[in-house]
PDB file of C-alpha atoms and ligand atoms in Angstrom:
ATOM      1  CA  UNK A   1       3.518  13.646  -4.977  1.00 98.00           C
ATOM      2  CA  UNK A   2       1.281  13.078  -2.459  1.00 98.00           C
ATOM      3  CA  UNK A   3       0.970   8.908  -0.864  1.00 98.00           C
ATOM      4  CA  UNK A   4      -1.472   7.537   1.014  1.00 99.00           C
ATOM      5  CA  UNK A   5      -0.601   3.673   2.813  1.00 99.00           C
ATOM      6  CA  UNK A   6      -3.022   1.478   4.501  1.00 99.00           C
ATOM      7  CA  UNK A   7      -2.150  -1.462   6.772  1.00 98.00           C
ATOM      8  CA  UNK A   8      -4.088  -4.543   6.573  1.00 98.00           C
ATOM      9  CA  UNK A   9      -7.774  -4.733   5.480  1.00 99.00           C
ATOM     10  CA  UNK A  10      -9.623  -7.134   7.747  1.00 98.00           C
ATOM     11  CA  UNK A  11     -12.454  -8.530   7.079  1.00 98.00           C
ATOM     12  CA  UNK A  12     -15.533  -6.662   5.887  1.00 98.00           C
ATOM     13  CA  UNK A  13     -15.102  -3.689   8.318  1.00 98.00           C
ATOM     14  CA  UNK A  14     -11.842  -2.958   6.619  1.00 98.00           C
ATOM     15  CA  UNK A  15     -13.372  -3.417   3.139  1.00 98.00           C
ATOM     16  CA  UNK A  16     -16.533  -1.492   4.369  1.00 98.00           C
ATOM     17  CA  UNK A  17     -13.632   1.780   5.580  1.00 98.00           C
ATOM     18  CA  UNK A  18     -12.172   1.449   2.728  1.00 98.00           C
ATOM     19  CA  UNK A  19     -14.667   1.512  -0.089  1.00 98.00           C
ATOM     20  CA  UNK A  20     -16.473   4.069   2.081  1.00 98.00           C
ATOM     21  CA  UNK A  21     -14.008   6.638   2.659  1.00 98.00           C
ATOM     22  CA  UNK A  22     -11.412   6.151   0.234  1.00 98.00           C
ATOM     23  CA  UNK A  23     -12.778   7.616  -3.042  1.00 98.00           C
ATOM     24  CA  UNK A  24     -14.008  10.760  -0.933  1.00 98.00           C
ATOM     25  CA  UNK A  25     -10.723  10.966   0.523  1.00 98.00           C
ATOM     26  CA  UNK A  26      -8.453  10.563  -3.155  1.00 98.00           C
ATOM     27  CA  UNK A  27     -10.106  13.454  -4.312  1.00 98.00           C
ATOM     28  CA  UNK A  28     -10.024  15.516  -1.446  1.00 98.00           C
ATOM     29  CA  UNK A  29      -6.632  15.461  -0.749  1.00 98.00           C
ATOM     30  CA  UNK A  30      -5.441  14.891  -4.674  1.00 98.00           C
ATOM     31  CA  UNK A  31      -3.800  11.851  -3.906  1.00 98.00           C
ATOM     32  CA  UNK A  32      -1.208  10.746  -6.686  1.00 98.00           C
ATOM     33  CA  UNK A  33      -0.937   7.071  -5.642  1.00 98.00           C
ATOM     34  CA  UNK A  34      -2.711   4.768  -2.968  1.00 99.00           C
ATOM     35  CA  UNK A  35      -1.109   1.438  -1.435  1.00 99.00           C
ATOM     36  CA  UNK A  36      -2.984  -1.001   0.706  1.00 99.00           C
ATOM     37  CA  UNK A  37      -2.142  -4.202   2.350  1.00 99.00           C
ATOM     38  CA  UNK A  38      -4.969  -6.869   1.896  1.00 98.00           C
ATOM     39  CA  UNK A  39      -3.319  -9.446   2.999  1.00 98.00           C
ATOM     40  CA  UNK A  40      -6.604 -10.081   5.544  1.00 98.00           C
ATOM     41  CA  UNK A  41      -9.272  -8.889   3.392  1.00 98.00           C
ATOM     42  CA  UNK A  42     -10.936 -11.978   3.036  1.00 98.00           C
ATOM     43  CA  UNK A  43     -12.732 -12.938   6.426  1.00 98.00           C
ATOM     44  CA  UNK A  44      -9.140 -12.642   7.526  1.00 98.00           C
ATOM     45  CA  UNK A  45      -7.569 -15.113   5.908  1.00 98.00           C
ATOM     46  CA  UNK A  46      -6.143 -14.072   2.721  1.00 98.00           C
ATOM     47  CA  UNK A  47      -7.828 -12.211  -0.729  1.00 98.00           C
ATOM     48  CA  UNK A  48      -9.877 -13.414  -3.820  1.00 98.00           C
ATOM     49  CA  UNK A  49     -10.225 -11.930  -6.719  1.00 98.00           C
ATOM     50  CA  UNK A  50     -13.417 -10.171  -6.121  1.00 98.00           C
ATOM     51  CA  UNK A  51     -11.951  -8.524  -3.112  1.00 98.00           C
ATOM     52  CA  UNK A  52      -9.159  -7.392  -4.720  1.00 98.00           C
ATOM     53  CA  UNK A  53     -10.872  -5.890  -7.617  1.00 98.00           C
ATOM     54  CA  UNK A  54     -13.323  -4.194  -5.103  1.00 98.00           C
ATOM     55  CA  UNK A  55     -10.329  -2.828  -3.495  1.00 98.00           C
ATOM     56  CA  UNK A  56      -8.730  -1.547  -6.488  1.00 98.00           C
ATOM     57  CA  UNK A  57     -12.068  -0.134  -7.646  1.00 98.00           C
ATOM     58  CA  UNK A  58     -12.352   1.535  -4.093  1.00 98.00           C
ATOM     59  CA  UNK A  59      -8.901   3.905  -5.509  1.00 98.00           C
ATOM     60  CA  UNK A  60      -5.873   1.902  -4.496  1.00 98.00           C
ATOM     61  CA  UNK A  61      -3.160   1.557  -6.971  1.00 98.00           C
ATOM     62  CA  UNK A  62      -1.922  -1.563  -5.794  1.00 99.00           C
ATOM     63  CA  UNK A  63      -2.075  -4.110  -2.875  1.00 99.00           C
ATOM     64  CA  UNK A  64       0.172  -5.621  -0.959  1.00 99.00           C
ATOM     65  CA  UNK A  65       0.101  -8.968   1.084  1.00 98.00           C
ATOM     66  CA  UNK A  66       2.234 -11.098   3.618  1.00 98.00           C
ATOM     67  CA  UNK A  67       2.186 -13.918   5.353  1.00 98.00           C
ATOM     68  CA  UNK A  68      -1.481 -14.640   4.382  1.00 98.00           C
ATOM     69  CA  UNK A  69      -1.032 -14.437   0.604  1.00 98.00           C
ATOM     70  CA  UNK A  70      -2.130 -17.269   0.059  1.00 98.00           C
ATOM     71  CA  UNK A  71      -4.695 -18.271   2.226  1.00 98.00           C
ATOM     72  CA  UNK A  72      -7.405 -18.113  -0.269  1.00 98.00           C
ATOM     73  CA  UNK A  73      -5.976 -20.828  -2.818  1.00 98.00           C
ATOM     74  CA  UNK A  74      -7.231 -18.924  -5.610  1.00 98.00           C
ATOM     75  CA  UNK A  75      -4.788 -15.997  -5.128  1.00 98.00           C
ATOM     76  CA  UNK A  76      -2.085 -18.895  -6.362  1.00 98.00           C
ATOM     77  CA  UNK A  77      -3.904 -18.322  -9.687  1.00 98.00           C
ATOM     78  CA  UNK A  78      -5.177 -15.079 -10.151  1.00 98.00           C
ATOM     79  CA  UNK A  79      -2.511 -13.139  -8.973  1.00 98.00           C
ATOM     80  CA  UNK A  80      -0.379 -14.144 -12.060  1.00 97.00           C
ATOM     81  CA  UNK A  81      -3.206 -11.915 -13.839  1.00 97.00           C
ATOM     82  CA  UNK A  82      -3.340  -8.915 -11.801  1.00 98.00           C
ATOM     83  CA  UNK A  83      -0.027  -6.983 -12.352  1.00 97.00           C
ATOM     84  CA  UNK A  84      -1.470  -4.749  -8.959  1.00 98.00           C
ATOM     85  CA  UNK A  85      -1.786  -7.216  -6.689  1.00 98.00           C
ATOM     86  CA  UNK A  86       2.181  -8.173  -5.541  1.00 98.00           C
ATOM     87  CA  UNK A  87       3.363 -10.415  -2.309  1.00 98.00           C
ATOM     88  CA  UNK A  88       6.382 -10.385  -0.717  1.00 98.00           C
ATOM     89  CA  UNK A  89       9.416 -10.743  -3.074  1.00 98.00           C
ATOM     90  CA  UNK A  90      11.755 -12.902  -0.741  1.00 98.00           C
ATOM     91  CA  UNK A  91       8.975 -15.650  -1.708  1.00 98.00           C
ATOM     92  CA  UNK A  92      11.286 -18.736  -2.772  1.00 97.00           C
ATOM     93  CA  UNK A  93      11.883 -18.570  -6.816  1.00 96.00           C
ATOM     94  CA  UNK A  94       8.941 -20.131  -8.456  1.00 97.00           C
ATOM     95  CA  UNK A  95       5.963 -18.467  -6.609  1.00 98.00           C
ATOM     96  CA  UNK A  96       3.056 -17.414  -8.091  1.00 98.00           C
ATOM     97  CA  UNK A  97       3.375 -13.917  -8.742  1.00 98.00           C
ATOM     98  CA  UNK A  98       5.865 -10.891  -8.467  1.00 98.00           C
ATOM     99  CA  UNK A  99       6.773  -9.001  -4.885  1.00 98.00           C
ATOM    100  CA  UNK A 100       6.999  -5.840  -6.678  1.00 98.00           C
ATOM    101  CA  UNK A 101       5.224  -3.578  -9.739  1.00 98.00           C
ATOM    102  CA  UNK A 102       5.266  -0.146 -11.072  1.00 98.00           C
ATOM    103  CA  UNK A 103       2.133   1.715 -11.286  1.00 98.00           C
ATOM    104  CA  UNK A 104       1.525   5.064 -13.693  1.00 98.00           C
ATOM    105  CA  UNK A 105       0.174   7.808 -11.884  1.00 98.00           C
ATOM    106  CA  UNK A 106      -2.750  10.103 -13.515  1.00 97.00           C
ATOM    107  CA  UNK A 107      -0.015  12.694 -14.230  1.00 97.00           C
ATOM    108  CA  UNK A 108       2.280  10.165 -15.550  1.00 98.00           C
ATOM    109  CA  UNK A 109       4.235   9.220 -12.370  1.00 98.00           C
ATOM    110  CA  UNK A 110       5.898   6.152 -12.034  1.00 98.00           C
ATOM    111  CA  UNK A 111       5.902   4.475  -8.472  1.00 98.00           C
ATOM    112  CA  UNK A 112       7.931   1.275  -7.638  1.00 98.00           C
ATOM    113  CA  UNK A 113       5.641  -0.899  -4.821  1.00 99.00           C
ATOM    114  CA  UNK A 114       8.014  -3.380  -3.079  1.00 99.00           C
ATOM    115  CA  UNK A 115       6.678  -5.688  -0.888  1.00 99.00           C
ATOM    116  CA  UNK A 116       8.918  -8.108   1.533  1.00 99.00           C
ATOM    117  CA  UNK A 117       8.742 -10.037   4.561  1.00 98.00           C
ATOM    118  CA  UNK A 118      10.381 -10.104   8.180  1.00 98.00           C
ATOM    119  CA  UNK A 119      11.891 -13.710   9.421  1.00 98.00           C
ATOM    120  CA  UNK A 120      11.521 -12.949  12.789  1.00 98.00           C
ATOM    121  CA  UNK A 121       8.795 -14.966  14.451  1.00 97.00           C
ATOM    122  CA  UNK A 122       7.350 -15.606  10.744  1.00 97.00           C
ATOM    123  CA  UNK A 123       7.918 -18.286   8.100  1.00 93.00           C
ATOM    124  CA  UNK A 124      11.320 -17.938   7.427  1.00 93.00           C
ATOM    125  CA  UNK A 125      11.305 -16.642   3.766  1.00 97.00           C
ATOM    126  CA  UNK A 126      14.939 -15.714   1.963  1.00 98.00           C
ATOM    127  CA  UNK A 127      16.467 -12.725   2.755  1.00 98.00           C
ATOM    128  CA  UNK A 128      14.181  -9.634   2.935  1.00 98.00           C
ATOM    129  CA  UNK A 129      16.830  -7.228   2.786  1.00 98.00           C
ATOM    130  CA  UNK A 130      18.667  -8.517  -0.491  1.00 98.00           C
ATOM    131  CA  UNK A 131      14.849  -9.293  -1.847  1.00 98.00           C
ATOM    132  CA  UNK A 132      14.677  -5.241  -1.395  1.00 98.00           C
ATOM    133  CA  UNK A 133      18.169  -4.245  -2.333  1.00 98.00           C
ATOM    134  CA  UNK A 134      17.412  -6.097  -6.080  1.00 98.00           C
ATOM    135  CA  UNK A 135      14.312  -5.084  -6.771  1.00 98.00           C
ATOM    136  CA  UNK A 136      15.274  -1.256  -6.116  1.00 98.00           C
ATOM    137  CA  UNK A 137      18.234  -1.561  -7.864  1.00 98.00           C
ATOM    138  CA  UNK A 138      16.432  -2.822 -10.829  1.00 98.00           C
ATOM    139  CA  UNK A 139      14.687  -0.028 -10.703  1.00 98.00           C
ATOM    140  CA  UNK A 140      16.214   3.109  -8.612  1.00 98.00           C
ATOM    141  CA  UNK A 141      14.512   6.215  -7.242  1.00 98.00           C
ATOM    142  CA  UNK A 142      15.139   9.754  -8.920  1.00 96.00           C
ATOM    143  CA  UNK A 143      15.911   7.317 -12.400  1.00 96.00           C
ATOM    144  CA  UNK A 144      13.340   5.016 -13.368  1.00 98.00           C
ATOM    145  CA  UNK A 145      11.325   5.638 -10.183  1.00 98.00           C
ATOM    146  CA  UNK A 146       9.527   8.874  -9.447  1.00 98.00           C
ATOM    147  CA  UNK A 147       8.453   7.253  -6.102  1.00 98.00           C
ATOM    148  CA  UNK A 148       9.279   4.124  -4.076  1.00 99.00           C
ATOM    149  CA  UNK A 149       6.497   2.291  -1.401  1.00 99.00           C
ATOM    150  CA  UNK A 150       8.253  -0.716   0.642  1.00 99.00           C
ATOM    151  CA  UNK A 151       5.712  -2.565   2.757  1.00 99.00           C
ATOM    152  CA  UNK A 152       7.893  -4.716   5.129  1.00 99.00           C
ATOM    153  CA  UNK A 153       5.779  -7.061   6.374  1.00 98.00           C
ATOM    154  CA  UNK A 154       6.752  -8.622   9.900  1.00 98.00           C
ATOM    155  CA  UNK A 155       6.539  -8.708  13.348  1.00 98.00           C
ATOM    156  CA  UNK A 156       9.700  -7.416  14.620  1.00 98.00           C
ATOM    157  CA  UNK A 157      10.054  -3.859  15.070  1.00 98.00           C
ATOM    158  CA  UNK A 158      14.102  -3.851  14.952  1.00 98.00           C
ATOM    159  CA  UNK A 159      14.175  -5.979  11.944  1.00 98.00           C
ATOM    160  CA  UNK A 160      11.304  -3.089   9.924  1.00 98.00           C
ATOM    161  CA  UNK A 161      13.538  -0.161  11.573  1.00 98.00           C
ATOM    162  CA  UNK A 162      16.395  -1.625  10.320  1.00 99.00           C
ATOM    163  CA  UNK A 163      15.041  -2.042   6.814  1.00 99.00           C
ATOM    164  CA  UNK A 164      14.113   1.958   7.023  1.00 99.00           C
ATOM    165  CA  UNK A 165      17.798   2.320   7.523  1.00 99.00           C
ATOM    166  CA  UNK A 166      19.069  -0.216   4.817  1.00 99.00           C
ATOM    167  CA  UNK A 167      16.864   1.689   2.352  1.00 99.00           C
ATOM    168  CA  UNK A 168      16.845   5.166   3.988  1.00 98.00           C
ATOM    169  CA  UNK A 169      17.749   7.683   0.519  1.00 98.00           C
ATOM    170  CA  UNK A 170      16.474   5.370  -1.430  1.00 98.00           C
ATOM    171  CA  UNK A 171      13.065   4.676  -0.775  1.00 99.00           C
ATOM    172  CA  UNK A 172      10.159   7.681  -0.320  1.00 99.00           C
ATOM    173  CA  UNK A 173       8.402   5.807   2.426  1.00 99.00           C
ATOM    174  CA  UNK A 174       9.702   2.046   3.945  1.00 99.00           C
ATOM    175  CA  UNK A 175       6.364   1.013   6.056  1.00 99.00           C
ATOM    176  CA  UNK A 176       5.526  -1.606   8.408  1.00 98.00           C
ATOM    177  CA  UNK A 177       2.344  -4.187   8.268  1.00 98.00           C
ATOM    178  CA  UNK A 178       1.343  -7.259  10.041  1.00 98.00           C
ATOM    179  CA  UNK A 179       1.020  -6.392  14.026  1.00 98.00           C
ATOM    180  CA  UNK A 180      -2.269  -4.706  12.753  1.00 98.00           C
ATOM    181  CA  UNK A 181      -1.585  -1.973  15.509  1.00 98.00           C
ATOM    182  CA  UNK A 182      -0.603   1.659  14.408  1.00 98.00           C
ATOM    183  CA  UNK A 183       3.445   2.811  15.893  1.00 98.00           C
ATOM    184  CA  UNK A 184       3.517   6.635  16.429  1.00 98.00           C
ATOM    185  CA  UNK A 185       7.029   6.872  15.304  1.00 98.00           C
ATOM    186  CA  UNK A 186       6.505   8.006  11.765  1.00 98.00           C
ATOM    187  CA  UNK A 187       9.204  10.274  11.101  1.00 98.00           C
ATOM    188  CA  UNK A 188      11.282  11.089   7.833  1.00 99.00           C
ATOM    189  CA  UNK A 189      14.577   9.414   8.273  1.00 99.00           C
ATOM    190  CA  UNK A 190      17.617  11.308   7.941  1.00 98.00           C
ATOM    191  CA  UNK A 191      18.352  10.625   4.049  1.00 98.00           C
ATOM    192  CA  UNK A 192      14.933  11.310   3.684  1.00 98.00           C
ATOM    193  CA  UNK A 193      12.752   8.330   3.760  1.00 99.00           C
ATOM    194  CA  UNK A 194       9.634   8.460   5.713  1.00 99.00           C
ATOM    195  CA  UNK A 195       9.403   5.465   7.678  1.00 99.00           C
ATOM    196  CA  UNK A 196       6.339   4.099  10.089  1.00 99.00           C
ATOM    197  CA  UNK A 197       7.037   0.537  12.266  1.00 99.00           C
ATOM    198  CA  UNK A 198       3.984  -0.369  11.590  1.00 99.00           C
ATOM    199  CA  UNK A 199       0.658   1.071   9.434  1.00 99.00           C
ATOM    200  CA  UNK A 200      -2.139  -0.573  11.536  1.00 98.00           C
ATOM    201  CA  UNK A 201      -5.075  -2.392  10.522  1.00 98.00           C
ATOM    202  CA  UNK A 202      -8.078  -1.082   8.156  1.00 99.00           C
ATOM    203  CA  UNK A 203     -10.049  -2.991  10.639  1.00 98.00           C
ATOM    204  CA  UNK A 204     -12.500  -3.014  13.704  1.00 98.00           C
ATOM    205  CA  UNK A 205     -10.628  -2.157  16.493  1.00 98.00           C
ATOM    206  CA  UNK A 206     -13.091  -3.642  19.191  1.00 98.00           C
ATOM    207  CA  UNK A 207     -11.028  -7.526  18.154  1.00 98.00           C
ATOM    208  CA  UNK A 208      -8.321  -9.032  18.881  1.00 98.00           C
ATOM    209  CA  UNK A 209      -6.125  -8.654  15.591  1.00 98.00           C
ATOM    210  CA  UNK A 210      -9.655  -7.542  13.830  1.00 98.00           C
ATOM    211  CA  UNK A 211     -10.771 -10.572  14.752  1.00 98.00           C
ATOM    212  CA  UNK A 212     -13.947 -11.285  17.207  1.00 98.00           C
ATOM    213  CA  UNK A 213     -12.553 -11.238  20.774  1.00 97.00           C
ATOM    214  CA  UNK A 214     -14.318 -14.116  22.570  1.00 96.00           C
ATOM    215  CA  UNK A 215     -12.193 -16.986  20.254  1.00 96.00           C
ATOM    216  CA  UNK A 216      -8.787 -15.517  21.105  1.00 96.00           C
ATOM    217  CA  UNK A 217      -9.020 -14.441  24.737  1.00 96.00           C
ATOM    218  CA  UNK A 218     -10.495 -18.327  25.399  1.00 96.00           C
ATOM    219  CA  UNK A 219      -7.541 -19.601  23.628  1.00 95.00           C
ATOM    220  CA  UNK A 220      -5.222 -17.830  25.974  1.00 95.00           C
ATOM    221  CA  UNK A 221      -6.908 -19.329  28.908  1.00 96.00           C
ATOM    222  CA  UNK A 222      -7.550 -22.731  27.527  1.00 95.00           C
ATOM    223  CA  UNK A 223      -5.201 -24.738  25.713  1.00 88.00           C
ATOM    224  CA  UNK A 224      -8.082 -26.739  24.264  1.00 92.00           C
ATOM    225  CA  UNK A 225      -9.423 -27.051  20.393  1.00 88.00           C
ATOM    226  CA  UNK A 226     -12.005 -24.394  20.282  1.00 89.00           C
ATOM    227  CA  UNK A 227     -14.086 -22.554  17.505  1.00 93.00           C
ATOM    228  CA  UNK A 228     -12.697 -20.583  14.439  1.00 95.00           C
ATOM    229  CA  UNK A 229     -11.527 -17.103  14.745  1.00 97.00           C
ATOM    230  CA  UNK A 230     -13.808 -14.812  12.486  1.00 98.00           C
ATOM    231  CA  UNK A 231     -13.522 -11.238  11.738  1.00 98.00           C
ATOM    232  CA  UNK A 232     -14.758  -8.773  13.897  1.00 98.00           C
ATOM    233  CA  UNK A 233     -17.923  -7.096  12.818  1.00 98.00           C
ATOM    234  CA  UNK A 234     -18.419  -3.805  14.067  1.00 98.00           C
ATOM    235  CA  UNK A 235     -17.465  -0.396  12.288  1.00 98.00           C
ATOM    236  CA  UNK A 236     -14.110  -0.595  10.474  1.00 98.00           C
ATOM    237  CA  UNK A 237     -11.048   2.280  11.418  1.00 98.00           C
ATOM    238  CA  UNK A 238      -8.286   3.025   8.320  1.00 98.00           C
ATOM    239  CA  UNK A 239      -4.962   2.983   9.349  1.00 98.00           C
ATOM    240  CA  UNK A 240      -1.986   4.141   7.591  1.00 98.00           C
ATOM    241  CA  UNK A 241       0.189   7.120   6.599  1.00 99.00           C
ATOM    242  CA  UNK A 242       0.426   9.929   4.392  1.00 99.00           C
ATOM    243  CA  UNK A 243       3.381  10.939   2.436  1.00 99.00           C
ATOM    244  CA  UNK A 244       4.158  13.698   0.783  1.00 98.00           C
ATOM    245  CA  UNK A 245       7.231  13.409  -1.651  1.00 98.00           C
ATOM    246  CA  UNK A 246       9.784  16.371  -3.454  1.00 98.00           C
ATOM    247  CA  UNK A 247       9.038  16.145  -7.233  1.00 96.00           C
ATOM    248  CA  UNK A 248      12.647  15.874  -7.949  1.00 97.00           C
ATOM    249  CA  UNK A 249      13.942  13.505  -5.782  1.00 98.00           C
ATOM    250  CA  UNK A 250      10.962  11.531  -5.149  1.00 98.00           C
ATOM    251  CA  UNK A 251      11.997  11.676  -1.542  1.00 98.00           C
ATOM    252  CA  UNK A 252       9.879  12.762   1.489  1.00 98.00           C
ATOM    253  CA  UNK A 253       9.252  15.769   2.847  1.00 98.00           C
ATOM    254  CA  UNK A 254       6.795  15.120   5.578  1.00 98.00           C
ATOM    255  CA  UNK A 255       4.861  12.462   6.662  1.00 98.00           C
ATOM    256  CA  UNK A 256       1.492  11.989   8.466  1.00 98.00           C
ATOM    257  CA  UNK A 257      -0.461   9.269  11.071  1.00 98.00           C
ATOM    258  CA  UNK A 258      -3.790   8.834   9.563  1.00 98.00           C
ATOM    259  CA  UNK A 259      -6.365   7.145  11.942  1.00 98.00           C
ATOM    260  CA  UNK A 260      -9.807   7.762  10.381  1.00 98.00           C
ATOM    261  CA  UNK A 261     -12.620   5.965  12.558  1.00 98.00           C
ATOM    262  CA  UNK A 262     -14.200   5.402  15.894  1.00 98.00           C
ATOM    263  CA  UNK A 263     -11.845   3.660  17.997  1.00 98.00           C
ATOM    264  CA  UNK A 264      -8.564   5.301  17.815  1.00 98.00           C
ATOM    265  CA  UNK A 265      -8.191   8.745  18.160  1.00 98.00           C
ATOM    266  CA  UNK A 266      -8.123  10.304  14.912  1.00 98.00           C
ATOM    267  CA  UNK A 267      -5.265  11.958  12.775  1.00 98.00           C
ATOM    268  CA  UNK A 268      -4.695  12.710   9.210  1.00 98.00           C
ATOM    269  CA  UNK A 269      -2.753  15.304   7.082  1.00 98.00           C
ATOM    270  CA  UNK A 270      -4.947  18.413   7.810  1.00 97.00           C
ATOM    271  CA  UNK A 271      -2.449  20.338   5.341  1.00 97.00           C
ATOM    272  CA  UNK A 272      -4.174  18.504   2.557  1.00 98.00           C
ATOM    273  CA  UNK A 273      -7.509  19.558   3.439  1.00 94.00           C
TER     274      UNK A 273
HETATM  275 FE1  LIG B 301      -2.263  -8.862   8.650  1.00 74.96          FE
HETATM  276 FE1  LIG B 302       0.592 -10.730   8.388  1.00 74.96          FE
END
């Protein structure tokens, strides 16, 4: 099966990468299933339903959030409606939504999307790791998974590296969102889930965060009230990585940087060309 995750949409450069490039791109390299985080996708603060359902429409299979979930209050209501869009599942009990779904593939493949959050330097939610540890065992890889995408969303990188590990044979790819810069260390771990710290942003890279600069360098100078941060608004990079999975395990067997854009030096799977 071939996977394709992207980190956080930002703003309308992300949206702009994504609905650009990603149809083009789901054909030409046959992908089975398509993840992205859009946690940001709304000015940078959040999603709404329209954004969502442009993002879907763009050829991702489901979306993932974080932290921001909820910025937009209308994602408390909609997202009880859309069985794609999922937020972290170490949520306390009684959140809107669900922090996982399964998606059918065109040829009939069923993939498990988890998404959880990190503690570290974030809201401290319950505990990521049992959050992940029930919602695969309710539904295991190689059984009633054909594929598994975890989006660990958080800051620390020893607290996503150890989730790899926690999950590592049991997961096809454990992924890292929220720092909205790309990690080189995608690798497959050695039970064979690929793993990446962190995805990047589907964002302009010419920000702070995706956001326009001026705001955010002030407010490290100045400790004073100052203006709103707004999303960046040049031309939008995608971020992520590429998976490629064994049809009978469901686990990986090679994974891929993919920088598509003009501010990062570019990389993608050039076997699926
Ligand atoms: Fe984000
Ligand atoms: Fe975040």
């Amino acid at each position: 099966m071939r996977i394709l995750f992207l980190g956080d949409i930002v703003g309308r450069p992300g949206r702009h990468a994504v609905a650009e490039r990603l149809p083009r791109l789901r054909e030409r390299w046959r992908l089975d299933c398509v993840v992205i985080n859009g946690e940001n996708a709304a000015g940078g603060f959040g999603i709404t339903e329209s954004i969502c359902d442009e993002i879907l429409q763009a050829g991702a299979d489901a979306v993932t959030l974080g932290n921001h979930s909820f910025d937009q209050r209308e994602a408390l209501v909609f997202i009880a409606r859309q069985p794609r869009l999922i937020r972290p599942a170490n949520y306390p009990p009684g959140t809107p939504g669900r922090g996982a779904t399964v998606i059918e593939t065109a040829r009939g493949a069923r993939v498990l999307v988890v998404n959880v959050m990190g503690r570290i330097y974030l809201d401290p939610l319950d505990d990521p790791f049992a959050a992940a540890d029930r919602e695969l065992e309710a539904c295991p890889l190689g059984a009633a998974a054909d594929a598994v995408i975890v989006d660990m969303h958080a800051e620390a990188t020893s607290e996503k590296q150890a989730m790899g590990h926690f999950l590592d044979g049991r997961a096809s790819l454990v992924v890292g969102t929220h720092t909205h810069a790309p990690t080189a260390d995608h690798r497959v771990l050695p039970h064979g889930t690929a793993y990446l710290s962190d995805a990047g942003m589907c964002g302009d890279y010419d920000s702070v965060l995706g956001m326009q600069k001026e705001e955010p360098v002030r407010r490290f100078l100045q400790k004073t009230p100052g203006s709103r941060l707004e999303a960046a608004t040049g031309p939008g990079t995608l971020c992520g990585v590429a998976v490629e999975t064994d049809d009978s395990t469901g686990l990986a067997k090679r994974v891929w940087a993919v920088r598509l854009g003009p501010h990062l030096e570019e990389s993608w799977p050039r076997e699926w060309d």
